Amino acid sequence: MRKEELRRLRALPATKEMMFKGRQFQEIEEETWWNHKKRKVIMPEYDVLFRVQNLSGYIKVAVFLPEDIRKDIKNPRYEIFLNVEGEEYITRELDQDGKEVRWLSSMLENLPEVPGFGYWSNTKYFIGNDGMRTLNNLKLEHDSQKPSRGGYRLQKWQQEQKDKETKRKEDKEQKPWDEDMALIPKIMPGFKEWMRKEAAEQYYMIYEYDSRGAKTGYCSRCKRVVPISGAKHGEKTKCQACGVESIFKASGKIQTLSTGTYYGEVIQKFKGGIVIRGFEQRQWYRNRDYRDPYVRTKEYERIMIFDNGVIRRYEWDSYKNKYDRWILDKGYMPIDKRTYYWQTRIKLYKKNLSSLKRNTLLKRSAIDLWPDLPVSTTVYIAMEQGNPAIEMLARIGMFRLAKGIMKEPYDKTLLKQNETEIAKMLKIDRSRLKRLTSMDANVNMLRWMQLEKVANTIWPDEMIKDFGEANILPSSFGFLKIKLSFVQCYNYLMKQAKLMDETLQQTLITWRDYLCMAEQLKMNVKNEQIAKPKDVKRAHDEAILNSQRGNLKKKAKAIEKKWPKVNEQLAKLKKYEFAFGEYAIVAPKEVLDIVIEGTVLNHCVHTCDYYFERIQKDESYLFFLRRSCQLDVPWYTLEVEPSGNIRQKRTTGDNQNADFQKAIKFLEKWQQYFRKQLTEEEKQLGEKANKLRIENYANLRKNGNKIWHGKLAGQLLADVLEQDFMEATV
């Protein structure tokens, strides 16, 4: 509709009858919503008034509000123009002088200050007989048995035209999508079964419970009945038929069993390109025979890569909250060397790859050589096409290095992309490539080898490999103030790591932190003896103590004042000291020793009053687990009951690391020694402490106390303490 033409149509001011009707009020009885009592209120007789006329092929509807009429305003608030043949409408808003304010595309019920004309509304309106006939003649495609009349019919007609226009726009938008989807071939018949067998992340060995022990089990992967022994619900096993690792499940305990969702992809050819289709699958056993679980497979993604380089991604989703269909992802950025990103691994169907490699863009790809793709198929194809080194490395079996290069796509210094030979592309030579291959190199090892070539030297392969595995790069040694070769650094770190029984990475961190503190203490870190102490862990701990010694003594004095009997109690622990082989138990001589221990290991033993309260009441004591070669270097702190039961054992950061497992047999020997030293009175104290511990665990579990920080965050404190408990056996 042309607005200039509509403006020329004659005005429709309110008639005398409308002015009279608009001023009328009526008394009605209504029920209040809060107490459901009825009350009488005075309301306008009409909520809105209409004047309707056919003018030059248009239906013009003038809309008046009672509050305007009561102010003697004869001009309508709105003028609605209907083009019935053109199936369109538009509204003009006017001021009280009848001047144009703006044009609106809103329907009647959405006009500001106009009461609703929707399905559930009860709007009272006035309209003349001629106007009523005109509106009632509006044709509707979906008229009800009880036809809408007047203003309600106008609203319904507008809604139908709006729906038609929306449908035209949606059809126009969806047409190219449907054309793309028509190119997609049918999925191969065996794909869903392949996905069930190969893409699932968990498999089960289901057995019938037998008090004499189950002899056979049903493998959920290969669907065979195989011999089993020692079946225990929830434990791991391996299928003797297909060799897959699975979990024992008793048939009577699988009503809630579900595999969870797992993902698979398949590549198919279509006329003009390839499509990568993503599927998700899940299996349920509820109310099912375990030989026939419910398997649900859903396709959620289609990424079309056309021969001309165009990439379009479609996802199965709700279209404007109306219905599900394939929808173009308009925000999808075609993945190239500028937009790489890491994704979760998805299992790729490979049975049709050989045929795809003959006549598609995959003909030069090494995608079929990977045991498992480290990224989604789309990302891998884009990465491989943008970085030839990935394909070359895969062809010579260096998948680890290829994977590392894919993780660092923004590093432009790592490769020479314009080279055609793989060694030159990696910025090394053939002999160094051979060495990298033999050590199954990662990216860090490549960086070391590149630096070795630039330095025109040869470094030990062990150094390159160990540094690479530990994520230690040449830049990692920037904290040193003395000149040391990388080989010297390596030899020093290896010696210290063995002494500390720590990883190379953690040893480097300890060395760096020590030198940082030494510099703050005004020590001459350019002196080699200071820069390279014989025992870096001991030097590290001494630096901590030197930087905090005054505060530590003050802290110890405050604790002694609050718990005056603790030092007296500690004196009794000397008889429990013990050493055997690589380890030793040291008893604290005074509160200061406990404060130093807690500070160096950065745990809470010196900051929590209840440890000192327990010592004073003979409920538990503190001991230090040390290495025999480093008796004065804090390692693990133990909380021990008078009976020899170990309640807790914690090292740096309140953790318990893998290195503790090596000391368990020693601790068992010490517990036996401990019990031999006990007097009858101390044995009674041990029984009392045992009861207190059990009561404490029960209260913690009842109150739901949890750990809020560190590796164990979120776990129940009682569960962690019970797991940490180590009973002293007779």
PDB file of C-alpha atoms in Angstrom, residues 416-644:
ATOM      1  CA  LYS A 416      57.965 -23.291   7.075  1.00  0.00           C
ATOM      2  CA  GLN A 417      54.771 -23.782   5.129  1.00  0.00           C
ATOM      3  CA  ASN A 418      56.302 -22.955   1.737  1.00  0.00           C
ATOM      4  CA  GLU A 419      58.642 -25.989   1.865  1.00  0.00           C
ATOM      5  CA  THR A 420      57.670 -29.271   0.209  1.00  0.00           C
ATOM      6  CA  GLU A 421      59.947 -31.665   2.098  1.00  0.00           C
ATOM      7  CA  ILE A 422      58.754 -32.586   5.603  1.00  0.00           C
ATOM      8  CA  ALA A 423      62.158 -32.156   7.324  1.00  0.00           C
ATOM      9  CA  LYS A 424      62.609 -28.656   5.886  1.00  0.00           C
ATOM     10  CA  MET A 425      58.993 -27.849   6.673  1.00  0.00           C
ATOM     11  CA  LEU A 426      59.744 -28.725  10.311  1.00  0.00           C
ATOM     12  CA  LYS A 427      62.855 -26.487  10.122  1.00  0.00           C
ATOM     13  CA  ILE A 428      65.235 -29.397  10.803  1.00  0.00           C
ATOM     14  CA  ASP A 429      67.186 -31.905   8.674  1.00  0.00           C
ATOM     15  CA  ARG A 430      66.655 -35.585   7.856  1.00  0.00           C
ATOM     16  CA  SER A 431      68.897 -36.935  10.594  1.00  0.00           C
ATOM     17  CA  ARG A 432      67.052 -34.901  13.218  1.00  0.00           C
ATOM     18  CA  LEU A 433      63.720 -36.025  11.746  1.00  0.00           C
ATOM     19  CA  LYS A 434      64.871 -39.612  12.193  1.00  0.00           C
ATOM     20  CA  ARG A 435      65.715 -38.907  15.854  1.00  0.00           C
ATOM     21  CA  LEU A 436      62.314 -37.269  16.405  1.00  0.00           C
ATOM     22  CA  THR A 437      60.591 -40.271  14.860  1.00  0.00           C
ATOM     23  CA  SER A 438      62.410 -42.699  17.148  1.00  0.00           C
ATOM     24  CA  MET A 439      61.315 -40.792  20.272  1.00  0.00           C
ATOM     25  CA  ASP A 440      57.684 -40.364  19.093  1.00  0.00           C
ATOM     26  CA  ALA A 441      58.154 -36.620  19.432  1.00  0.00           C
ATOM     27  CA  ASN A 442      55.690 -34.018  20.571  1.00  0.00           C
ATOM     28  CA  VAL A 443      55.793 -30.300  19.692  1.00  0.00           C
ATOM     29  CA  ASN A 444      58.101 -29.453  22.606  1.00  0.00           C
ATOM     30  CA  MET A 445      60.672 -31.962  21.378  1.00  0.00           C
ATOM     31  CA  LEU A 446      60.455 -30.434  17.903  1.00  0.00           C
ATOM     32  CA  ARG A 447      61.176 -26.997  19.376  1.00  0.00           C
ATOM     33  CA  TRP A 448      64.257 -28.325  21.165  1.00  0.00           C
ATOM     34  CA  MET A 449      65.445 -29.995  17.959  1.00  0.00           C
ATOM     35  CA  GLN A 450      64.925 -26.760  16.007  1.00  0.00           C
ATOM     36  CA  LEU A 451      66.991 -24.845  18.569  1.00  0.00           C
ATOM     37  CA  GLU A 452      69.673 -27.556  18.456  1.00  0.00           C
ATOM     38  CA  LYS A 453      69.950 -27.040  14.685  1.00  0.00           C
ATOM     39  CA  VAL A 454      70.179 -23.247  15.058  1.00  0.00           C
ATOM     40  CA  ALA A 455      72.870 -23.697  17.763  1.00  0.00           C
ATOM     41  CA  ASN A 456      74.724 -26.076  15.442  1.00  0.00           C
ATOM     42  CA  THR A 457      75.244 -28.625  18.191  1.00  0.00           C
ATOM     43  CA  ILE A 458      73.990 -32.039  19.289  1.00  0.00           C
ATOM     44  CA  TRP A 459      72.164 -32.490  22.576  1.00  0.00           C
ATOM     45  CA  PRO A 460      71.384 -35.866  24.181  1.00  0.00           C
ATOM     46  CA  ASP A 461      68.157 -37.409  22.917  1.00  0.00           C
ATOM     47  CA  GLU A 462      67.270 -38.227  26.547  1.00  0.00           C
ATOM     48  CA  MET A 463      67.393 -34.533  27.429  1.00  0.00           C
ATOM     49  CA  ILE A 464      65.216 -33.508  24.479  1.00  0.00           C
ATOM     50  CA  LYS A 465      62.708 -36.257  25.199  1.00  0.00           C
ATOM     51  CA  ASP A 466      62.520 -35.704  28.969  1.00  0.00           C
ATOM     52  CA  PHE A 467      62.257 -31.924  28.625  1.00  0.00           C
ATOM     53  CA  GLY A 468      59.632 -32.342  25.914  1.00  0.00           C
ATOM     54  CA  GLU A 469      57.535 -34.712  28.029  1.00  0.00           C
ATOM     55  CA  ALA A 470      57.787 -32.386  31.032  1.00  0.00           C
ATOM     56  CA  ASN A 471      56.708 -29.365  28.977  1.00  0.00           C
ATOM     57  CA  ILE A 472      60.030 -27.665  29.712  1.00  0.00           C
ATOM     58  CA  LEU A 473      61.131 -25.288  26.951  1.00  0.00           C
ATOM     59  CA  PRO A 474      64.330 -23.231  26.511  1.00  0.00           C
ATOM     60  CA  SER A 475      62.455 -20.195  27.807  1.00  0.00           C
ATOM     61  CA  SER A 476      61.751 -22.080  31.061  1.00  0.00           C
ATOM     62  CA  PHE A 477      65.274 -21.272  32.285  1.00  0.00           C
ATOM     63  CA  GLY A 478      64.958 -17.500  32.071  1.00  0.00           C
ATOM     64  CA  PHE A 479      65.032 -17.242  35.882  1.00  0.00           C
ATOM     65  CA  LEU A 480      68.718 -18.270  36.063  1.00  0.00           C
ATOM     66  CA  LYS A 481      71.280 -15.517  36.765  1.00  0.00           C
ATOM     67  CA  ILE A 482      74.286 -17.755  36.009  1.00  0.00           C
ATOM     68  CA  LYS A 483      75.433 -19.249  32.742  1.00  0.00           C
ATOM     69  CA  LEU A 484      74.491 -22.910  32.505  1.00  0.00           C
ATOM     70  CA  SER A 485      74.200 -25.002  29.375  1.00  0.00           C
ATOM     71  CA  PHE A 486      70.928 -26.821  28.813  1.00  0.00           C
ATOM     72  CA  VAL A 487      72.754 -30.111  29.368  1.00  0.00           C
ATOM     73  CA  GLN A 488      74.003 -28.878  32.756  1.00  0.00           C
ATOM     74  CA  CYS A 489      70.462 -27.779  33.659  1.00  0.00           C
ATOM     75  CA  TYR A 490      69.164 -31.180  32.613  1.00  0.00           C
ATOM     76  CA  ASN A 491      71.725 -33.091  34.667  1.00  0.00           C
ATOM     77  CA  TYR A 492      71.056 -30.921  37.723  1.00  0.00           C
ATOM     78  CA  LEU A 493      67.275 -31.297  37.439  1.00  0.00           C
ATOM     79  CA  MET A 494      67.504 -35.073  36.979  1.00  0.00           C
ATOM     80  CA  LYS A 495      69.644 -35.397  40.121  1.00  0.00           C
ATOM     81  CA  GLN A 496      67.328 -33.179  42.170  1.00  0.00           C
ATOM     82  CA  ALA A 497      64.186 -34.903  40.863  1.00  0.00           C
ATOM     83  CA  LYS A 498      65.574 -38.252  42.001  1.00  0.00           C
ATOM     84  CA  LEU A 499      66.475 -36.788  45.393  1.00  0.00           C
ATOM     85  CA  MET A 500      63.017 -35.243  45.785  1.00  0.00           C
ATOM     86  CA  ASP A 501      61.174 -38.185  44.214  1.00  0.00           C
ATOM     87  CA  GLU A 502      59.334 -35.613  42.121  1.00  0.00           C
ATOM     88  CA  THR A 503      58.608 -34.976  38.444  1.00  0.00           C
ATOM     89  CA  LEU A 504      61.024 -32.956  36.344  1.00  0.00           C
ATOM     90  CA  GLN A 505      58.439 -30.196  35.975  1.00  0.00           C
ATOM     91  CA  GLN A 506      57.828 -29.919  39.733  1.00  0.00           C
ATOM     92  CA  THR A 507      61.562 -29.931  40.392  1.00  0.00           C
ATOM     93  CA  LEU A 508      62.010 -27.028  37.972  1.00  0.00           C
ATOM     94  CA  ILE A 509      59.228 -25.109  39.767  1.00  0.00           C
ATOM     95  CA  THR A 510      60.909 -25.688  43.153  1.00  0.00           C
ATOM     96  CA  TRP A 511      64.253 -24.486  41.754  1.00  0.00           C
ATOM     97  CA  ARG A 512      62.689 -21.382  40.240  1.00  0.00           C
ATOM     98  CA  ASP A 513      60.743 -20.536  43.423  1.00  0.00           C
ATOM     99  CA  TYR A 514      63.864 -20.984  45.549  1.00  0.00           C
ATOM    100  CA  LEU A 515      65.903 -18.568  43.434  1.00  0.00           C
ATOM    101  CA  CYS A 516      63.069 -16.039  43.478  1.00  0.00           C
ATOM    102  CA  MET A 517      62.996 -16.107  47.307  1.00  0.00           C
ATOM    103  CA  ALA A 518      66.819 -16.088  47.480  1.00  0.00           C
ATOM    104  CA  GLU A 519      66.904 -12.914  45.403  1.00  0.00           C
ATOM    105  CA  GLN A 520      64.354 -11.285  47.720  1.00  0.00           C
ATOM    106  CA  LEU A 521      66.562 -12.256  50.690  1.00  0.00           C
ATOM    107  CA  LYS A 522      69.471 -10.372  49.004  1.00  0.00           C
ATOM    108  CA  MET A 523      71.410 -13.578  48.435  1.00  0.00           C
ATOM    109  CA  ASN A 524      74.004 -13.604  45.637  1.00  0.00           C
ATOM    110  CA  VAL A 525      72.090 -15.685  43.101  1.00  0.00           C
ATOM    111  CA  LYS A 526      74.922 -15.133  40.596  1.00  0.00           C
ATOM    112  CA  ASN A 527      77.088 -17.376  42.741  1.00  0.00           C
ATOM    113  CA  GLU A 528      76.926 -20.953  41.427  1.00  0.00           C
ATOM    114  CA  GLN A 529      76.838 -22.521  44.904  1.00  0.00           C
ATOM    115  CA  ILE A 530      73.770 -20.469  45.760  1.00  0.00           C
ATOM    116  CA  ALA A 531      72.175 -20.815  42.334  1.00  0.00           C
ATOM    117  CA  LYS A 532      72.738 -24.599  42.336  1.00  0.00           C
ATOM    118  CA  PRO A 533      72.369 -25.859  45.912  1.00  0.00           C
ATOM    119  CA  LYS A 534      73.172 -29.517  46.535  1.00  0.00           C
ATOM    120  CA  ASP A 535      69.630 -30.058  47.809  1.00  0.00           C
ATOM    121  CA  VAL A 536      67.270 -27.584  46.165  1.00  0.00           C
ATOM    122  CA  LYS A 537      64.224 -28.719  48.181  1.00  0.00           C
ATOM    123  CA  ARG A 538      66.056 -28.141  51.458  1.00  0.00           C
ATOM    124  CA  ALA A 539      67.307 -24.774  50.210  1.00  0.00           C
ATOM    125  CA  HIS A 540      63.761 -23.910  49.120  1.00  0.00           C
ATOM    126  CA  ASP A 541      62.332 -24.710  52.567  1.00  0.00           C
ATOM    127  CA  GLU A 542      65.111 -22.807  54.353  1.00  0.00           C
ATOM    128  CA  ALA A 543      64.393 -19.779  52.177  1.00  0.00           C
ATOM    129  CA  ILE A 544      60.740 -19.918  53.231  1.00  0.00           C
ATOM    130  CA  LEU A 545      61.739 -20.090  56.900  1.00  0.00           C
ATOM    131  CA  ASN A 546      64.289 -17.285  56.588  1.00  0.00           C
ATOM    132  CA  SER A 547      61.736 -15.016  54.980  1.00  0.00           C
ATOM    133  CA  GLN A 548      59.151 -15.706  57.696  1.00  0.00           C
ATOM    134  CA  ARG A 549      61.217 -16.651  60.781  1.00  0.00           C
ATOM    135  CA  GLY A 550      60.122 -13.719  62.938  1.00  0.00           C
ATOM    136  CA  ASN A 551      56.437 -14.270  62.168  1.00  0.00           C
ATOM    137  CA  LEU A 552      56.755 -18.020  62.766  1.00  0.00           C
ATOM    138  CA  LYS A 553      58.168 -17.512  66.262  1.00  0.00           C
ATOM    139  CA  LYS A 554      55.380 -15.074  67.107  1.00  0.00           C
ATOM    140  CA  LYS A 555      52.797 -17.560  65.822  1.00  0.00           C
ATOM    141  CA  ALA A 556      54.346 -20.365  67.922  1.00  0.00           C
ATOM    142  CA  LYS A 557      54.361 -18.196  71.078  1.00  0.00           C
ATOM    143  CA  ALA A 558      50.683 -17.348  70.586  1.00  0.00           C
ATOM    144  CA  ILE A 559      49.785 -21.042  70.221  1.00  0.00           C
ATOM    145  CA  GLU A 560      51.835 -21.970  73.324  1.00  0.00           C
ATOM    146  CA  LYS A 561      50.007 -19.314  75.326  1.00  0.00           C
ATOM    147  CA  LYS A 562      46.622 -20.651  74.227  1.00  0.00           C
ATOM    148  CA  TRP A 563      47.575 -24.325  74.629  1.00  0.00           C
ATOM    149  CA  PRO A 564      50.179 -24.321  77.451  1.00  0.00           C
ATOM    150  CA  LYS A 565      50.411 -28.127  77.814  1.00  0.00           C
ATOM    151  CA  VAL A 566      51.221 -28.918  74.137  1.00  0.00           C
ATOM    152  CA  ASN A 567      55.025 -28.646  74.447  1.00  0.00           C
ATOM    153  CA  GLU A 568      54.884 -30.948  77.489  1.00  0.00           C
ATOM    154  CA  GLN A 569      52.875 -33.469  75.463  1.00  0.00           C
ATOM    155  CA  LEU A 570      55.295 -33.285  72.517  1.00  0.00           C
ATOM    156  CA  ALA A 571      58.189 -34.269  74.764  1.00  0.00           C
ATOM    157  CA  LYS A 572      56.510 -37.684  75.264  1.00  0.00           C
ATOM    158  CA  LEU A 573      56.620 -38.466  71.511  1.00  0.00           C
ATOM    159  CA  LYS A 574      60.400 -38.916  71.272  1.00  0.00           C
ATOM    160  CA  LYS A 575      60.123 -42.645  72.007  1.00  0.00           C
ATOM    161  CA  TYR A 576      58.056 -43.184  68.836  1.00  0.00           C
ATOM    162  CA  GLU A 577      60.731 -41.905  66.437  1.00  0.00           C
ATOM    163  CA  PHE A 578      61.709 -44.591  63.973  1.00  0.00           C
ATOM    164  CA  ALA A 579      63.888 -45.048  60.856  1.00  0.00           C
ATOM    165  CA  PHE A 580      64.107 -47.913  58.382  1.00  0.00           C
ATOM    166  CA  GLY A 581      65.502 -47.922  54.854  1.00  0.00           C
ATOM    167  CA  GLU A 582      64.549 -44.850  52.835  1.00  0.00           C
ATOM    168  CA  TYR A 583      62.148 -43.318  55.391  1.00  0.00           C
ATOM    169  CA  ALA A 584      62.016 -42.045  58.956  1.00  0.00           C
ATOM    170  CA  ILE A 585      59.489 -40.747  61.496  1.00  0.00           C
ATOM    171  CA  VAL A 586      60.459 -37.558  63.346  1.00  0.00           C
ATOM    172  CA  ALA A 587      58.554 -36.212  66.351  1.00  0.00           C
ATOM    173  CA  PRO A 588      58.155 -32.418  66.793  1.00  0.00           C
ATOM    174  CA  LYS A 589      60.057 -31.122  69.816  1.00  0.00           C
ATOM    175  CA  GLU A 590      58.028 -27.934  70.244  1.00  0.00           C
ATOM    176  CA  VAL A 591      55.143 -25.960  68.755  1.00  0.00           C
ATOM    177  CA  LEU A 592      57.577 -24.028  66.530  1.00  0.00           C
ATOM    178  CA  ASP A 593      58.418 -27.282  64.703  1.00  0.00           C
ATOM    179  CA  ILE A 594      54.705 -27.743  63.855  1.00  0.00           C
ATOM    180  CA  VAL A 595      54.390 -24.127  62.680  1.00  0.00           C
ATOM    181  CA  ILE A 596      57.445 -24.542  60.436  1.00  0.00           C
ATOM    182  CA  GLU A 597      56.064 -27.824  59.049  1.00  0.00           C
ATOM    183  CA  GLY A 598      52.683 -26.286  58.208  1.00  0.00           C
ATOM    184  CA  THR A 599      54.271 -23.194  56.656  1.00  0.00           C
ATOM    185  CA  VAL A 600      56.708 -25.109  54.424  1.00  0.00           C
ATOM    186  CA  LEU A 601      54.085 -27.614  53.279  1.00  0.00           C
ATOM    187  CA  ASN A 602      51.407 -24.932  53.007  1.00  0.00           C
ATOM    188  CA  HIS A 603      48.696 -26.892  54.796  1.00  0.00           C
ATOM    189  CA  CYS A 604      46.478 -26.136  57.795  1.00  0.00           C
ATOM    190  CA  VAL A 605      48.191 -28.081  60.595  1.00  0.00           C
ATOM    191  CA  HIS A 606      49.522 -24.911  62.294  1.00  0.00           C
ATOM    192  CA  THR A 607      46.424 -22.760  61.712  1.00  0.00           C
ATOM    193  CA  CYS A 608      43.682 -25.025  63.105  1.00  0.00           C
ATOM    194  CA  ASP A 609      43.205 -25.008  66.888  1.00  0.00           C
ATOM    195  CA  TYR A 610      41.669 -28.469  66.998  1.00  0.00           C
ATOM    196  CA  TYR A 611      45.036 -30.142  66.256  1.00  0.00           C
ATOM    197  CA  PHE A 612      46.567 -28.528  69.348  1.00  0.00           C
ATOM    198  CA  GLU A 613      43.417 -29.237  71.376  1.00  0.00           C
ATOM    199  CA  ARG A 614      43.666 -32.930  70.449  1.00  0.00           C
ATOM    200  CA  ILE A 615      47.369 -33.020  71.373  1.00  0.00           C
ATOM    201  CA  GLN A 616      46.633 -31.435  74.751  1.00  0.00           C
ATOM    202  CA  LYS A 617      43.779 -33.920  75.434  1.00  0.00           C
ATOM    203  CA  ASP A 618      45.780 -36.967  74.221  1.00  0.00           C
ATOM    204  CA  GLU A 619      43.281 -37.577  71.411  1.00  0.00           C
ATOM    205  CA  SER A 620      45.872 -37.447  68.607  1.00  0.00           C
ATOM    206  CA  TYR A 621      49.465 -36.328  67.959  1.00  0.00           C
ATOM    207  CA  LEU A 622      51.454 -34.982  65.025  1.00  0.00           C
ATOM    208  CA  PHE A 623      54.472 -36.717  63.491  1.00  0.00           C
ATOM    209  CA  PHE A 624      56.631 -35.911  60.466  1.00  0.00           C
ATOM    210  CA  LEU A 625      57.304 -38.509  57.761  1.00  0.00           C
ATOM    211  CA  ARG A 626      60.703 -37.730  56.217  1.00  0.00           C
ATOM    212  CA  ARG A 627      63.130 -39.289  53.782  1.00  0.00           C
ATOM    213  CA  SER A 628      66.185 -40.728  55.550  1.00  0.00           C
ATOM    214  CA  CYS A 629      68.527 -38.722  53.306  1.00  0.00           C
ATOM    215  CA  GLN A 630      66.633 -35.465  54.083  1.00  0.00           C
ATOM    216  CA  LEU A 631      65.606 -35.676  57.726  1.00  0.00           C
ATOM    217  CA  ASP A 632      65.188 -31.918  58.099  1.00  0.00           C
ATOM    218  CA  VAL A 633      63.174 -31.443  54.869  1.00  0.00           C
ATOM    219  CA  PRO A 634      59.375 -31.520  55.451  1.00  0.00           C
ATOM    220  CA  TRP A 635      57.617 -34.139  53.319  1.00  0.00           C
ATOM    221  CA  TYR A 636      54.410 -35.549  54.901  1.00  0.00           C
ATOM    222  CA  THR A 637      52.633 -34.612  58.143  1.00  0.00           C
ATOM    223  CA  LEU A 638      50.804 -37.397  59.998  1.00  0.00           C
ATOM    224  CA  GLU A 639      47.981 -37.146  62.534  1.00  0.00           C
ATOM    225  CA  VAL A 640      48.229 -40.238  64.748  1.00  0.00           C
ATOM    226  CA  GLU A 641      46.029 -41.551  67.559  1.00  0.00           C
ATOM    227  CA  PRO A 642      47.606 -42.806  70.833  1.00  0.00           C
ATOM    228  CA  SER A 643      46.941 -46.358  69.552  1.00  0.00           C
ATOM    229  CA  GLY A 644      49.077 -45.826  66.451  1.00  0.00           C
TER     230      GLY A 644
END
